[in-house]
Coordinates of C-alpha atoms in Angstrom, one line a residue:
M18 CA 0.0 0.0 0.0
K19 CA 1.4 3.4 -1.0
I20 CA 2.1 5.7 1.9
E21 CA 0.8 9.3 1.8
L22 CA 3.9 11.5 2.2
S23 CA 4.1 15.1 3.3
K24 CA 5.6 17.6 0.8
S25 CA 9.0 17.6 2.5
Q26 CA 9.0 13.8 2.6
Q27 CA 8.1 13.6 -1.1
V28 CA 10.9 16.0 -2.0
A29 CA 13.4 13.9 0.0
L30 CA 12.1 10.6 -1.6
D31 CA 12.4 12.0 -5.1
S32 CA 16.0 13.2 -4.4
I33 CA 17.0 9.8 -3.0
I34 CA 15.6 7.9 -5.9
K35 CA 17.2 10.3 -8.4
W36 CA 20.6 9.9 -6.6
F37 CA 20.3 6.1 -6.5
E38 CA 19.5 5.9 -10.2
N39 CA 22.4 8.1 -11.1
P40 CA 24.8 8.4 -8.1
V41 CA 27.2 11.3 -8.6
K42 CA 28.8 10.3 -5.3
K43 CA 28.7 7.1 -3.2
F44 CA 26.4 8.4 -0.5
I45 CA 23.6 10.8 0.4
T46 CA 22.7 12.1 3.9
L47 CA 19.2 12.6 5.3
G48 CA 18.7 14.5 8.6
G49 CA 15.3 14.5 10.3
Y50 CA 14.1 15.7 13.7
A51 CA 12.1 13.4 15.9
G52 CA 8.6 12.8 14.6
T53 CA 9.3 13.9 11.0
G54 CA 8.9 10.4 9.6
K55 CA 12.4 9.3 8.9
T56 CA 11.4 5.6 9.2
T57 CA 8.3 6.1 7.1
L58 CA 10.4 7.6 4.4
T59 CA 12.9 4.7 4.7
C60 CA 10.1 2.2 4.1
E61 CA 8.8 4.2 1.1
V62 CA 12.4 4.3 -0.4
S63 CA 12.4 0.5 -0.2
R64 CA 9.0 0.2 -1.9
V65 CA 9.7 2.6 -4.7
L66 CA 13.2 1.1 -5.5
R67 CA 11.9 -2.5 -5.4
D68 CA 9.1 -1.5 -7.9
K69 CA 11.9 -0.5 -10.3
H70 CA 14.5 -3.1 -9.3
K71 CA 12.9 -6.5 -8.4
L72 CA 16.2 -8.1 -7.3
L73 CA 17.3 -5.2 -5.1
K74 CA 19.0 -6.3 -1.9
I75 CA 19.3 -3.8 1.0
A76 CA 21.5 -3.9 4.0
Y77 CA 19.9 -2.0 6.9
C78 CA 22.2 -1.3 9.8
S79 CA 22.8 0.9 12.8
F80 CA 25.7 1.5 15.2
T81 CA 24.2 -0.1 18.4
G82 CA 22.3 -3.3 18.9
K83 CA 19.5 -1.4 20.6
A84 CA 19.0 1.0 17.7
T85 CA 19.1 -1.9 15.3
R86 CA 16.3 -3.7 17.1
V87 CA 14.2 -0.6 17.1
L88 CA 14.8 -0.1 13.4
G89 CA 14.0 -3.7 12.7
Q90 CA 10.6 -3.5 14.5
K91 CA 9.5 -0.5 12.5
L92 CA 10.7 -2.0 9.2
K93 CA 8.9 -5.3 9.9
E94 CA 5.7 -3.6 10.8
A95 CA 5.8 -1.8 7.5
N96 CA 6.7 -5.0 5.7
A97 CA 9.8 -3.2 4.3
I98 CA 12.3 -6.1 4.7
N99 CA 12.5 -8.6 1.9
L100 CA 14.1 -12.0 1.4
G101 CA 17.8 -11.3 0.7
D102 CA 17.9 -8.1 2.8
S103 CA 19.9 -8.0 6.0
L104 CA 19.3 -6.2 9.3
S105 CA 22.3 -5.9 11.8
T106 CA 24.7 -3.7 13.5
I107 CA 27.3 -2.1 11.3
H108 CA 30.0 -4.2 12.9
K109 CA 28.2 -7.5 12.1
L110 CA 27.5 -6.3 8.6
I111 CA 31.0 -5.5 7.5
Y112 CA 33.3 -7.3 9.9
T113 CA 34.1 -11.0 10.5
P114 CA 35.6 -12.4 13.7
I115 CA 38.9 -14.1 13.7
I116 CA 38.6 -17.2 16.0
D117 CA 41.4 -19.1 17.7
A118 CA 41.5 -22.8 18.5
E119 CA 39.6 -22.3 21.7
D120 CA 36.7 -20.4 19.9
E121 CA 37.9 -17.1 21.3
I122 CA 37.7 -13.9 19.3
I123 CA 41.3 -12.6 18.8
G124 CA 40.5 -10.0 16.2
W125 CA 38.3 -8.8 13.4
E126 CA 38.7 -8.4 9.7
R127 CA 36.6 -6.6 7.1
Q128 CA 34.5 -8.8 4.9
S129 CA 35.8 -9.1 1.3
K130 CA 34.0 -7.1 -1.4
S131 CA 33.3 -10.3 -3.3
S132 CA 31.1 -11.7 -0.4
F133 CA 29.2 -8.5 0.1
D134 CA 26.1 -9.0 -2.0
Y135 CA 24.0 -5.9 -1.5
N136 CA 22.9 -3.1 -3.8
L137 CA 22.2 -0.4 -1.2
I138 CA 23.2 0.2 2.4
I139 CA 20.9 2.2 4.6
V140 CA 22.5 3.4 7.9
D141 CA 20.3 4.6 10.7
E142 CA 21.6 6.8 13.6
A143 CA 24.4 7.8 11.3
S144 CA 25.7 10.6 13.5
M145 CA 27.1 7.8 15.7
I146 CA 29.5 6.6 13.1
S147 CA 33.3 7.2 13.4
E148 CA 35.4 8.3 10.5
S149 CA 37.2 5.0 10.3
I150 CA 34.0 2.9 10.2
W151 CA 32.6 5.3 7.6
K152 CA 35.7 4.7 5.4
D153 CA 35.2 1.0 5.8
L154 CA 31.6 1.3 4.7
L155 CA 32.5 3.4 1.7
S156 CA 35.2 0.9 0.6
Y157 CA 32.5 -1.5 -0.7
N158 CA 31.7 1.0 -3.4
I159 CA 27.9 0.5 -2.8
P160 CA 25.5 3.4 -2.6
I161 CA 24.9 4.4 1.0
L162 CA 21.9 6.3 2.4
A163 CA 22.9 7.7 5.8
I164 CA 20.0 8.8 8.1
G165 CA 20.2 10.6 11.4
D166 CA 18.9 13.4 13.5
H167 CA 20.6 16.8 12.9
G168 CA 19.1 18.2 16.0
Q169 CA 21.1 16.0 18.3
L170 CA 24.4 16.6 20.0
P171 CA 27.5 16.1 17.8
P172 CA 29.7 13.0 18.4
I173 CA 31.7 13.4 21.7
E174 CA 35.0 12.3 20.0
G175 CA 36.7 13.9 17.1
S176 CA 35.3 16.4 14.5
F177 CA 33.8 13.9 12.1
N178 CA 30.0 14.2 12.0
L179 CA 27.8 13.0 9.1
M180 CA 24.8 14.9 10.4
R181 CA 26.6 18.3 10.7
N182 CA 24.9 19.5 7.5
P183 CA 22.8 16.8 5.8
E184 CA 22.0 17.2 2.1
L185 CA 18.3 16.4 2.7
K186 CA 16.3 17.5 5.8
L187 CA 13.0 16.7 7.3
E188 CA 11.9 19.3 9.8
E189 CA 8.1 19.2 9.6
I190 CA 6.4 17.1 12.3
H191 CA 4.6 14.2 10.7
R192 CA 0.8 14.4 11.3
Q193 CA 0.8 11.0 13.2
D194 CA 3.1 12.5 15.8
Q195 CA 1.6 16.0 16.1
D196 CA -0.2 15.1 19.3
N197 CA 2.6 13.1 20.9
P198 CA 3.7 15.0 24.0
I199 CA 7.3 13.8 23.7
I200 CA 7.5 15.1 20.2
E201 CA 5.8 18.3 21.2
L202 CA 8.3 18.9 24.0
S203 CA 11.3 18.0 21.7
A204 CA 10.1 20.7 19.2
Q205 CA 9.6 23.2 22.0
V206 CA 13.1 22.8 23.4
R207 CA 14.7 23.1 20.0
E208 CA 13.2 26.6 19.9
T209 CA 13.3 27.8 23.5
G210 CA 15.5 25.4 25.5
T211 CA 13.1 25.5 28.4
I212 CA 10.4 23.2 29.9
E213 CA 8.0 24.3 32.6
F214 CA 7.2 22.1 35.6
G215 CA 4.0 20.1 35.1
S216 CA 2.3 17.3 33.3
Y217 CA 2.3 17.1 29.5
G218 CA 0.2 13.9 29.0
K219 CA 0.1 10.4 30.4
S220 CA 3.5 9.5 31.9
V221 CA 5.2 12.7 30.5
A222 CA 6.1 15.3 33.0
K223 CA 8.7 17.7 34.4
L224 CA 9.1 17.1 38.2
D225 CA 10.6 18.9 41.1
R226 CA 13.3 16.7 42.7
R227 CA 12.6 18.2 46.1
D228 CA 9.0 17.1 46.1
P229 CA 8.4 13.9 48.2
E230 CA 6.0 12.5 45.6
T231 CA 8.8 12.9 42.9
Q232 CA 11.3 11.1 45.1
E233 CA 8.8 8.3 45.7
L234 CA 8.1 7.9 42.0
I235 CA 11.7 7.9 41.1
S236 CA 12.5 5.2 43.7
E237 CA 9.6 3.0 42.3
L238 CA 11.0 3.4 38.8
F239 CA 14.5 2.5 39.9
R240 CA 13.3 -0.6 41.7
S241 CA 11.8 -1.8 38.5
F242 CA 14.9 -0.9 36.4
N243 CA 15.3 -3.0 33.2
E244 CA 16.7 -2.8 29.7
E245 CA 13.7 -0.7 28.6
M246 CA 14.7 2.2 30.9
L247 CA 17.3 4.9 30.4
V248 CA 18.4 7.1 33.3
L249 CA 20.2 10.2 31.9
T250 CA 22.2 12.9 33.4
G251 CA 24.4 15.9 32.5
F252 CA 27.3 15.4 34.9
N253 CA 29.5 12.4 35.6
H254 CA 29.3 12.8 39.4
T255 CA 25.5 12.6 39.2
R256 CA 25.8 9.5 37.0
V257 CA 28.1 7.8 39.6
K258 CA 25.6 8.6 42.5
L259 CA 22.7 7.3 40.5
N260 CA 24.4 4.1 39.5
M261 CA 25.1 3.4 43.2
A262 CA 21.5 4.3 44.2
I263 CA 19.9 2.1 41.6
R264 CA 22.2 -0.8 42.4
N265 CA 21.2 -0.4 46.1
L266 CA 17.5 -0.5 45.2
L267 CA 18.1 -3.6 43.1
E268 CA 19.8 -5.1 46.2
F269 CA 23.3 -5.7 44.9
D270 CA 25.2 -6.5 48.0
S271 CA 28.6 -4.9 47.0
A272 CA 30.0 -1.7 45.5
E273 CA 32.0 -4.0 43.2
P274 CA 30.5 -5.2 39.9
R275 CA 28.7 -8.5 39.9
P276 CA 27.3 -10.9 37.3
G277 CA 23.9 -9.5 36.3
D278 CA 25.1 -5.8 36.5
R279 CA 24.3 -3.6 33.6
T280 CA 27.5 -2.1 32.1
I281 CA 28.7 0.3 29.4
C282 CA 31.9 0.4 27.4
L283 CA 33.9 3.6 27.8
K284 CA 36.8 3.0 25.4
N285 CA 37.1 1.9 21.8
N286 CA 39.0 -1.3 21.1
H287 CA 39.1 -1.7 17.3
K288 CA 40.8 -5.1 17.5
L289 CA 37.9 -6.6 19.5
H290 CA 35.4 -4.3 17.9
I291 CA 33.9 -2.9 21.1
Y292 CA 33.1 0.8 21.1
N293 CA 32.5 3.6 23.4
G294 CA 28.7 3.5 24.4
M295 CA 28.1 -0.2 23.8
M296 CA 25.8 -1.6 26.5
G297 CA 25.7 -5.0 28.0
T298 CA 25.1 -7.3 31.0
I299 CA 27.9 -9.0 32.9
L300 CA 27.9 -12.7 32.7
S301 CA 31.1 -13.5 34.7
L302 CA 34.0 -11.8 36.4
D303 CA 37.3 -13.1 37.9
L304 CA 39.5 -10.6 39.8
V305 CA 43.2 -10.6 39.0
S306 CA 45.6 -8.8 41.4
N307 CA 49.4 -8.5 40.9
Q308 CA 52.1 -6.0 41.4
K309 CA 52.8 -5.4 37.7
D310 CA 49.4 -4.4 36.5
P311 CA 46.4 -2.6 38.1
D312 CA 43.7 -4.9 39.5
Y313 CA 41.6 -6.1 36.6
Y314 CA 38.7 -8.5 35.9
K315 CA 38.7 -11.3 33.4
A316 CA 35.2 -10.5 32.1
L317 CA 32.6 -12.1 30.0
I318 CA 29.9 -9.6 29.0
N319 CA 26.8 -10.1 26.9
L320 CA 26.7 -7.0 24.7
D321 CA 23.2 -5.9 23.6
G322 CA 22.4 -6.9 20.0
E323 CA 25.7 -8.8 19.4
D324 CA 25.9 -12.5 18.6
R325 CA 29.1 -13.1 20.6
A326 CA 29.8 -12.1 24.2
Y327 CA 32.8 -9.8 24.9
S328 CA 35.7 -11.7 26.5
G329 CA 38.6 -9.6 27.8
N330 CA 40.4 -7.8 30.6
I331 CA 38.8 -4.7 32.2
I332 CA 40.3 -2.4 34.8
A333 CA 38.6 -2.8 38.2
K334 CA 38.8 0.7 39.5
Q335 CA 37.0 2.2 36.5
F336 CA 33.7 1.0 38.1
G337 CA 32.2 3.8 40.1
S338 CA 34.9 6.3 39.0
K339 CA 34.0 9.9 37.9
E340 CA 37.0 10.0 35.6
L341 CA 38.5 7.7 32.9
V342 CA 41.4 5.7 34.1
Y343 CA 44.7 7.4 33.0
H344 CA 45.5 6.2 29.5
K345 CA 49.0 4.8 30.3
E346 CA 47.6 2.8 33.2
A347 CA 44.8 1.5 30.9
K348 CA 47.1 0.4 28.1
G349 CA 46.3 -3.2 27.2
F350 CA 43.0 -3.2 29.1
D351 CA 39.4 -2.3 28.3
L352 CA 37.3 0.2 30.3
F353 CA 33.8 -0.5 31.4
D354 CA 31.6 1.0 34.1
F355 CA 28.1 0.5 35.6
G356 CA 25.4 1.1 32.9
Y357 CA 22.3 2.1 34.9
A358 CA 22.7 5.8 34.6
L359 CA 24.4 7.4 31.6
T360 CA 25.3 10.9 30.4
V361 CA 23.1 12.1 27.5
H362 CA 26.2 12.0 25.3
K363 CA 26.6 8.3 25.9
A364 CA 22.9 7.6 25.3
Q365 CA 22.9 8.8 21.7
G366 CA 21.7 6.0 19.4
S367 CA 19.8 4.4 22.3
Q368 CA 16.1 4.5 22.9
A369 CA 13.9 3.2 25.7
D370 CA 10.3 2.9 26.6
T371 CA 10.9 4.9 29.8
V372 CA 13.4 7.7 30.2
V373 CA 14.2 9.5 33.5
L374 CA 16.2 12.7 32.5
F375 CA 17.9 14.7 35.3
E376 CA 18.1 18.2 33.8
E377 CA 21.6 19.5 34.5
R378 CA 23.2 22.3 32.6
S379 CA 27.0 22.9 32.5
Q380 CA 28.0 26.5 33.0
H381 CA 30.2 26.1 29.9
A382 CA 27.3 25.1 27.6
D383 CA 26.1 27.8 25.3
E384 CA 22.5 28.1 24.3
S385 CA 22.8 26.0 21.1
T386 CA 24.6 23.2 22.9
W387 CA 22.1 23.3 25.8
K388 CA 19.1 23.0 23.4
R389 CA 20.8 20.1 21.6
W390 CA 21.5 18.4 25.0
L391 CA 17.9 18.7 26.2
Y392 CA 16.5 17.7 22.8
T393 CA 18.8 14.6 22.6
G394 CA 17.8 13.5 26.1
I395 CA 14.0 13.9 25.5
T396 CA 14.0 12.1 22.2
R397 CA 15.5 8.9 23.8
A398 CA 12.0 8.3 25.2
V399 CA 9.4 6.2 23.4
S400 CA 6.4 6.2 25.8
R401 CA 7.2 7.5 29.3
L402 CA 9.4 10.6 30.0
Y403 CA 10.1 12.1 33.4
I404 CA 12.3 15.2 33.5
V405 CA 13.7 15.9 37.0
A406 CA 15.0 19.3 37.9

């Protein structure tokens, strides 16, 4: 069934089809604010291209496992994935693990061009992509449609940013989302950078942290913490306090990490293909202490959306620390921390049914950065959003 598009969506669709039919360059970028129908447009791109190219094979991908699952749900609901297409993280799409005799991953290699049987790559949450991964994607010489949100914060590392100035933009709220309070708030903060205290619909509100009812609600939410909740902050010291508070409410009996703890990667390791911001759950930990190296854990971590668990050595004192372990001390080790509360920067690319956002503004943040920070935090929420200030 043909989808009725807005004028801006139709313009973007026509531009994408024209580019694919006669690509002057390898890629095209599409930026869209929350609620402007990026996924709707993606589905329509698939429909129109398949009408013209019956054997078209599309590789859909995103940076994180969570974002990939969200994308997959939407594509399947719209019947936009066909036999021969693929849906995966970028890492799974273009890299192959190197396995030793004990079935351990000892490295990764890029898949050969001859085994890469796709006609189009569609990358979601493209603002998350590093320059090195982008170059690897381009090396297959296959057209790439890179989609992201140009209203979000820029990447925290380096100057590379695919969504700095996308060629195509969607900025008109799609009619299906015009009454969504989360979308309404996201549009408001892009303009004003402010949200008043009060309720904005069912389970969407800005709350005063000093109010006893707010404190009771937050405690209840934390006690029911699961993978469908994001707790977001502006400052690292708040993140550390919230991680400890949530773990206490979940009745972890130690300040040290334990199997079952949620965790987040804080340092890229290109050899093992783990990246800053990847989330997971600890499966096992064995503490190693000696005089030569800092205390570390031999860890097994089930990373969200990945087929194989991470197996490696992670520095013990990183857990609960406000700062990254000094780079010389961390040489040869990976860095993970508790992953219950995150900074908004670390949450880019993630999405959750429930978001608890602690509104914290750095004195160094200019007005534009502040609006992007608040917008990014708000748009991580799917159904329930509680802003605490």
